[in-house]
Structures are given as structure tokens and as C-alpha cells.
């Protein structure tokens, strides 16, 4: 009898796209959370609607190591004939394969070192359900019921989940619970339950919620006061707008008139999407769009206009694997350079890097304040992993004391009291000028916004001095931005060390585990998470105070490293890259292996 | 370069209801070529806005890129304006309109801007019925890049360098009609008597109002081989109807002889009075308007005047059922659901 593992395992569900498995798999993950145990879920899906293989990885870990785990899975639920052979091979030694044995498995597929647990799922469904769609859907629910028995998950937790999930659709509750019971009972009757992997109730979740980052972005925009949205559907950003629209329908309808306090247009393309957002920003409404890499490419010209004409606008970039169409349903952090310098000429854009759904909420809401304060585009750099997968996250937080920062917008009274108004006059010396909104004053404050060069009074000018002054002021404004942006988070280890790891965004999920593993191997590390570009002074300080700094990124070219070198004038030899760009979320093992390989190599070079 | 005009004006200049003279509706001194048709359009806009007594700060001037798109700098100094990117003015105007539906959006574009790089955005802003006046200063040539053929150049014409247009032209009026524009007109920049009332009516119309204005380019497209030259247009222009505009507050006293005159009540209650030169012309027949434009073109003629109007049209905001207050004025306490609601939302994720 092998060792019993409690609350530390990976369960992989292998399904077929379009069979309705995601909600059953999610029910499984949520049940773990409701038993007080940290859990993460990653949906690995193809760029296809129906029929292709899809996987759903659930990691359960008491130590809160919730990044993607490298290597094989402890339990694989293999429901897809297309990927069956690979799925069998994906079970770790001593692990379990749960499969539909309505048809007998060919002996050639059997492995000696894993447990095969066959459940006649199709036969059960055929017998118990009349409706063809139910027969399909409840296959997924049956294996969740069986897993509950095998892992010792409290059945009442599952029943409550079903009741919560189908609130308002009560007819669906009884058949779902019945399907769960079918699987549960079959497992109890036929297997030695519970198996060597078990779930035991804990109290380790606290106030955390389980939600995806795109929902965080959508709610952040709602709470941040966004009213104008232009968008064009593109994976993995689409659900940002769909969820924003859905929350608006609930929360932004004027109770007296029944009319909408928002406007959303599905544009004809990404060019129009950001054009609309910029038009809204120009006219004083909080406006945004959401897209992914190919959309950012199309939006680049407009981003340059908004930078130069100084229009507030928010762009949510849910990154996926590029270049070109790349892998539309796989994750990456590879739009750093494209966004930081989006558009031609000397252009610099403000970037924010959330690492959790809660931070998607917080930074999205903050982005509208920043856009108005700085009068420039603010780009949220999320990614598919953060945006579309469910994560354990601190709850979304808002206090009613928070007031929108509308920045330097002149009222009719202020204009009346002004002797002279000039749109691009740096009155306060911070590079941020005062703007006026159309319709404010009958004869003061009107100006012509343009992407061409102009003087301080917004009058077209090709004079070199006017152009240079304007460009230098924009640089000054970019410096000012640092005062409003979140600082990098620095976490010193328990021991003094000269090794630092720099990371951003979703790498957070793997970083604590990587640090733990490195510590075990005698390599203590300090951590720094970058939250914003332009970079604050603390970032250069961190690099300067460590002899060896690794920049961990989910792209091929070390784009953040390049940006750090360029912007902070860091000697390239001070920064090493650890890169993961296979389209899947980075693992702690990859980080540890990267650090070790680089250290070994450098040691070799010294010898 | 833009130069400020002198504010001086003769005391006897007529004032409108707001006490403003037409000088109060002017812009910077034009830097377009002397004789450019676009300057005539600017002048017509100044007169139209002055005569309508619209407060200049309630108008937003929008444009893309090109000679035409520079023009908004040369009228309505007290209005905000936005010279956006090439061909993408419609989307920016859409966003601006979404943010504040209580202003008037006066957009100026060109043939390159609207019929080439911006054809997609042009088509979509028409079908969205955005409440705006969309004018194309159509000279059939690329002026700022010095004389290349445009997508509106007639097939077979030569540009100044002798290059022949091999391809069919795009007729923006028939496109606008086909895509559902509720107000479509074609004018000649040299005919101010025709242009001013059309602009006034377009500004009183709710929904998408399109005016294609033949606006000769004196530098690159005013040669004998051009079908957009002053001479050619003056020799081949046909007017379907003479249009007059009667503001809401002006008493309507004119007798209307049956069969020749038609009054159309616009959304704000003002009247568009149409004196039909062609007794069969029907401004409410979208299909016939398309055929009429094409038939005139086949004969080498340019049909001008109001081609089509739907006085019952609904605007983008009406279709979308947005609130009466402009969205840029809605306050935080309305927009933000607050921490108590968020606590409930959080509970849903547990």
C-alpha cells in the first residue's frame, strides 16, 4: 500500500470540446474550495468550437502552491477517445485513470503501474436518462460524483453547489443531484473508496473567492465608472465586454426611466473599437476597449494619436500566444514591447500588470482614474491564463469613500476666471495640462485636437521649438506618471541573498513554490513583482542591490528584460532571462530549472 | 500653419437670435489653396450655423486626414474639434456621440478619407444611424499627396499627370442610400444657395445625415480631363429640387402650389421646403433615389439636391435606449454600485 496523500494532487479531466464538461469540472474544483482547501483550475482548450480535445487541470495544494504543476497528473479522467492514449500516459506512477468502460478497453492500452478505474458512464446514462442532451451532459456529472467517493469529498458540499448553481432553474437541481449520486454510488459499490489520494476539510480559504480575471476587469470598469465601450470580439478578451454588458444590464439601468447609463457598440473591427473609446475619452466619458495581440497591432495607430493628442482611454489587453494569429487559446506575456511603445514615433504607453482577479478589478478601476489624471492611454496587461481561468483570489474590494479622480478638467466657472487658456500649457510643471470638454463654455476653452504638431495653445505648428517643447513635456508627464502608479512589490527572503527574481502578472502563481524549492536547494532568493510601466525607482534599486537578477517571463525574447535595460539603462549583464513560451502557464519547476541552469553555466564559465 | 483672424467686424453686420454675427462662427484663416472648393464649404457652414443660431460650443467638429479634414480648423473657432486619423473619423465620432448625445456632430471628410481608407468605417457609421452630419468634400483627387487618383474618380478620367482611372468609381451617395442613411444630399461647393439650406436641414435632422459635396481641387483636378473641375461640374450639374429651409420659429406663409412644392417637417419642427424642378422627383423613395443618381451618371450628369430624407428616422441613442443625461455627465453615485453590492457579488464567487 503506497502512501496516502492528503490535499496535494493534480486531477486532469480530458474531455471533448463542446460536451458541456467545463461546468461539471468547475463544480469539482469549487467543491474543494468549499471544503476549505486551496485549489486552482486551468482550462486548456483548443481554438475550435466542437469536437477537439480539451483538458481541465485542477491542482489541490494545502501550501497554496497553485501554479500549474509540471509533470504528470495524479488522477486523469479520460473521456476523450482522441486523446485517450496520451491521457493514459499522463497518469503518474501509482496514479489513477478513471474512464468509461461501457466498451472494453483494449489490453494493449493497459499499464501495470497505474490504477484503472472503469465506470460504465455511457451505459448508465443510456439507462437512466431519456433526453440525448442529458445523456451527454450527465456523463460529466457522474464522474464528479464518482470522484467525490474516491477522494472522500463531502457529498453535501456537492449538493449545495448544485443548488447554488441552478438557483432560478430549480428543475435542473434534482436530475443533477441524481447524476452525482449515480456516480458516487457506483464508485462506493465497485471500488475501494477512498483511494490513496484524499480530500480532508481544512480552513485555509479565508475570504477568498474563485473567479476569472476577465470578470475582475469587467467589474473594475463598472466600478471605475466606464460608460462608453467600443469593442470587437477576440479570444481571450471577449468575456471582459460580455461580462461588463451583463453587469450593466443588472446595475446600470436608471430605475425611473428604465434607460441605460452606458453605451456599448460592437464595432466593425479593432480600429473602430479603439476609435470609439478614444472619441468617448475626448468627450469626457470614461471609455475603454478590450482586445488581444492582433487587436493591439490594429489599434497601434490610434494609440499613438491618443498618446500625442493626450486623450484618456483604457485598453485591456488579454494577451495570448503570438506572433500573428499564434495560438489563440494559449497564454503568453508577449505584448510587452508592442504595448510599451505602441505606435510609430517616440511613443510611450502606461502599462499595468495585474496578477489576480482581485487585482484585475483594482487596476481596471484605477486605470480610469489614471487615464483621466494623466490624459493618456492606460493599458491593462492581463493574459489568457489570468483572464479566462478561475483563480482563488482575494475578494473584490471597493470602499464607498473612493472618489473618481477626474484629473485636470476645467469647469465653466474656472474658465470664466482664467485670463488665458492654452490646452498644452504646462501650468503646474508636471507635464499634465488642463483640458476642457466640448460644450462647457460658450466662448472660452475650445481647441482643436489633432495628431499633428502644435504649440501650447493647440494651434498647428511645425516650428522645431514647439515640437521639441511638446515632446519634452510628454516625457515629463511620463515621469510624473510614476507618482500615480503602483510600486513594485518587493519580498525579501528570510536569509540575506544576492539573488533576485523579477516577475510580473500571472507568474505570481508559480513564484512562491519556486522560491520554496530554491530555498530547499540552498538558493534563497528575494522577489520583485513589477506592477507598472513606467518603472519606479525601486526597480533599479532592487536590481542594483542584487548580484544576480533573473527576469522571469512568458515570452521568447525576454521583452520585459529588454524594457528594463532600455528604460533604466541597466547593464545587460546584470539581468538574466528565464523564459517560458510554450503557451501554457509557467511552472515552478521551469523557474527553478532556469535559475539552476544559469547558475551552473556561470559557475562553469568562472571555472 | 493657422493664423488667427482679426476679431474686428462692422457694427452693422446682422446678428442672429443669440446676438452673434457670422464672424463669431468663423475659424482660423485657411491655408488651403486659393479657390479651393473646401473653403466654400467652410463658408457655407459658417452661414448655416449662424442662421440657425446654434451656440458654437454645442457643435463638435470632427474630421479624418487630408485637405478636407483640415477644413474644420477654418470654421467655428468656439467649437471643439478633433482631427483624428486617416479614414477613422466615424468611429471617433461614434464614441464622442456615445459620450454626449446632446451636442451636434459636424463631420468633414474627403474622398480618400471616406471612400478608400475609411470606406469600412463610413459604411458602418451609416448603418448605425449615428446622429451626425457627415460631409464629404469630394474633389476626386488626393490633394495633400499631390494629385493621385481617388476612389471617387470617374472611370476613364485622367489626373493632372495623365494617369487614367481604370476602375469603377465609388458613389458615396448611392452607398449611403443603400446602407440606410436617413438624409442624403449631393451639392456643389460653388452653389452656396443650394448648399446652405441643405446643411441647415441636415443639422436639424435626427439620425445620420450625409452630404456629398463636389468640391473642385483647383491645383490638381481642375484640368480639362477632369469630371470634378469647376467647368465640368457647372456644365453638367442637374438639380432635382431646390431646397429651402424654414426654421421652426419662422412663420410659414408661402403658398404651396400643388404638385411642385413639398414641405417636410424635420425632427425639431423646422420645415424643409422642396421646390421640385423635376415634378416626378420623390424625396421619400430610397430605391428611386439610387436609380436617379445612376441614370444621371450614365448621361454624364451630376444630380444634386436633396436625394432622400426619412423624417421619421430614429437616432443611435434612441435605438440603444440610453439615458437622457449625456453619459459624460452621469455622476459617480449613479455609475458605481457601491461596496454593499460588491460584497454580494463576491458571495456569488464562493
CSV table of N, CA and C in Angstrom, one decimal, chain A residues 75-79 84 88 95-105 110 114-124 142-143 146-147 150 182-193 195:
chain,number,residue,atom,x,y,z
A,75,UNK,N,-4.4,11.9,-11.0
A,75,UNK,CA,-5.7,11.3,-11.4
A,75,UNK,C,-6.1,11.9,-12.8
A,76,UNK,N,-6.3,11.0,-13.8
A,76,UNK,CA,-6.8,11.5,-15.1
A,76,UNK,C,-8.2,10.9,-15.3
A,77,UNK,N,-9.2,11.8,-15.6
A,77,UNK,CA,-10.5,11.3,-16.0
A,77,UNK,C,-10.5,11.4,-17.5
A,78,UNK,N,-10.4,10.2,-18.2
A,78,UNK,CA,-10.2,10.2,-19.6
A,78,UNK,C,-11.5,9.9,-20.3
A,79,UNK,N,-12.1,11.0,-20.9
A,79,UNK,CA,-13.4,10.9,-21.5
A,79,UNK,C,-13.3,11.1,-23.0
A,84,UNK,N,-7.0,9.5,-25.8
A,84,UNK,CA,-7.0,8.5,-24.7
A,84,UNK,C,-5.6,8.0,-24.4
A,88,UNK,N,-3.7,8.3,-20.9
A,88,UNK,CA,-3.2,7.2,-20.1
A,88,UNK,C,-1.7,7.4,-19.7
A,95,UNK,N,-0.7,6.4,-9.9
A,95,UNK,CA,-1.9,7.2,-10.0
A,95,UNK,C,-3.1,6.5,-10.6
A,96,UNK,N,-4.1,7.2,-10.8
A,96,UNK,CA,-5.4,6.6,-11.2
A,96,UNK,C,-5.9,7.1,-12.6
A,97,UNK,N,-6.5,6.2,-13.3
A,97,UNK,CA,-7.2,6.6,-14.6
A,97,UNK,C,-8.6,6.2,-14.4
A,98,UNK,N,-9.5,7.2,-14.5
A,98,UNK,CA,-10.9,6.9,-14.5
A,98,UNK,C,-11.4,7.1,-15.9
A,99,UNK,N,-12.1,6.0,-16.3
A,99,UNK,CA,-12.6,6.0,-17.7
A,99,UNK,C,-13.9,5.4,-17.9
A,100,UNK,N,-14.5,5.6,-19.0
A,100,UNK,CA,-15.8,5.0,-19.3
A,100,UNK,C,-15.6,3.6,-19.9
A,101,UNK,N,-16.0,2.6,-19.1
A,101,UNK,CA,-15.7,1.2,-19.6
A,101,UNK,C,-17.0,0.6,-20.2
A,102,UNK,N,-17.9,1.4,-20.7
A,102,UNK,CA,-19.1,0.9,-21.3
A,102,UNK,C,-18.6,-0.1,-22.5
A,103,UNK,N,-17.5,0.3,-23.1
A,103,UNK,CA,-16.9,-0.6,-24.0
A,103,UNK,C,-15.5,-1.1,-23.4
A,104,UNK,N,-15.2,-2.3,-23.7
A,104,UNK,CA,-14.0,-2.9,-23.0
A,104,UNK,C,-12.7,-2.2,-23.6
A,105,UNK,N,-11.8,-1.9,-22.7
A,105,UNK,CA,-10.5,-1.3,-23.1
A,105,UNK,C,-9.6,-2.3,-23.7
A,110,UNK,N,-3.3,-1.0,-21.6
A,110,UNK,CA,-3.1,-1.1,-20.1
A,110,UNK,C,-1.7,-0.9,-19.7
A,114,UNK,N,-0.3,1.9,-12.9
A,114,UNK,CA,-1.4,2.8,-12.5
A,114,UNK,C,-2.6,2.0,-12.3
A,115,UNK,N,-3.6,2.7,-11.6
A,115,UNK,CA,-4.9,2.0,-11.3
A,115,UNK,C,-5.9,2.4,-12.4
A,116,UNK,N,-6.5,1.4,-13.0
A,116,UNK,CA,-7.6,1.7,-14.0
A,116,UNK,C,-8.9,1.5,-13.3
A,117,UNK,N,-9.7,2.6,-13.2
A,117,UNK,CA,-11.0,2.5,-12.6
A,117,UNK,C,-12.1,2.8,-13.6
A,118,UNK,N,-12.6,1.7,-14.1
A,118,UNK,CA,-13.6,1.8,-15.2
A,118,UNK,C,-15.0,2.0,-14.6
A,119,UNK,N,-15.7,3.0,-15.2
A,119,UNK,CA,-17.1,3.2,-14.8
A,119,UNK,C,-17.9,3.2,-16.1
A,120,UNK,N,-19.0,2.4,-16.2
A,120,UNK,CA,-19.8,2.4,-17.4
A,120,UNK,C,-20.7,3.6,-17.6
A,121,UNK,N,-20.0,4.7,-17.7
A,121,UNK,CA,-20.7,6.0,-17.7
A,121,UNK,C,-21.8,6.1,-18.8
A,122,UNK,N,-21.4,5.7,-20.0
A,122,UNK,CA,-22.4,5.9,-21.1
A,122,UNK,C,-23.5,4.9,-20.9
A,123,UNK,N,-23.3,3.7,-20.4
A,123,UNK,CA,-24.4,2.8,-20.2
A,123,UNK,C,-25.3,3.3,-19.1
A,124,UNK,N,-24.7,3.8,-18.1
A,124,UNK,CA,-25.6,4.4,-17.0
A,124,UNK,C,-26.5,5.5,-17.5
A,142,UNK,N,-21.7,12.5,-13.6
A,142,UNK,CA,-21.5,11.2,-13.0
A,142,UNK,C,-20.0,11.0,-12.5
A,143,UNK,N,-19.0,11.4,-13.4
A,143,UNK,CA,-17.7,11.2,-12.9
A,143,UNK,C,-17.3,12.1,-11.8
A,146,UNK,N,-18.5,10.2,-8.8
A,146,UNK,CA,-17.5,9.1,-8.5
A,146,UNK,C,-16.3,9.6,-7.8
A,147,UNK,N,-15.8,10.7,-8.3
A,147,UNK,CA,-14.6,11.3,-7.7
A,147,UNK,C,-14.8,11.7,-6.2
A,150,UNK,N,-14.3,8.6,-4.4
A,150,UNK,CA,-12.9,8.1,-4.4
A,150,UNK,C,-12.0,9.0,-3.5
A,182,UNK,N,-25.5,8.8,-8.8
A,182,UNK,CA,-25.2,7.6,-9.6
A,182,UNK,C,-23.8,7.3,-9.6
A,183,UNK,N,-23.0,8.3,-9.9
A,183,UNK,CA,-21.5,8.1,-9.9
A,183,UNK,C,-21.0,7.8,-8.6
A,184,UNK,N,-21.4,8.5,-7.6
A,184,UNK,CA,-21.0,8.3,-6.2
A,184,UNK,C,-21.2,6.8,-5.8
A,185,UNK,N,-22.5,6.4,-6.0
A,185,UNK,CA,-22.9,5.0,-5.6
A,185,UNK,C,-22.1,4.0,-6.3
A,186,UNK,N,-21.9,4.2,-7.6
A,186,UNK,CA,-21.2,3.2,-8.4
A,186,UNK,C,-19.7,3.0,-7.8
A,187,UNK,N,-19.1,4.1,-7.5
A,187,UNK,CA,-17.7,4.1,-7.0
A,187,UNK,C,-17.7,3.3,-5.7
A,188,UNK,N,-18.7,3.7,-4.8
A,188,UNK,CA,-18.7,3.0,-3.5
A,188,UNK,C,-18.9,1.5,-3.7
A,189,UNK,N,-19.8,1.1,-4.6
A,189,UNK,CA,-20.1,-0.3,-4.8
A,189,UNK,C,-19.0,-1.1,-5.4
A,190,UNK,N,-18.2,-0.4,-6.2
A,190,UNK,CA,-17.2,-1.2,-7.1
A,190,UNK,C,-15.7,-1.0,-6.7
A,191,UNK,N,-15.4,0.1,-6.0
A,191,UNK,CA,-14.0,0.4,-5.7
A,191,UNK,C,-13.8,0.5,-4.2
A,192,UNK,N,-12.5,0.4,-3.9
A,192,UNK,CA,-12.1,0.5,-2.5
A,192,UNK,C,-12.0,2.0,-2.1
A,193,UNK,N,-13.1,2.6,-1.8
A,193,UNK,CA,-13.1,4.1,-1.5
A,193,UNK,C,-12.9,4.3,-0.1
A,195,UNK,N,-9.6,6.3,-2.1
A,195,UNK,CA,-8.3,5.8,-2.6
A,195,UNK,C,-7.1,6.5,-1.9
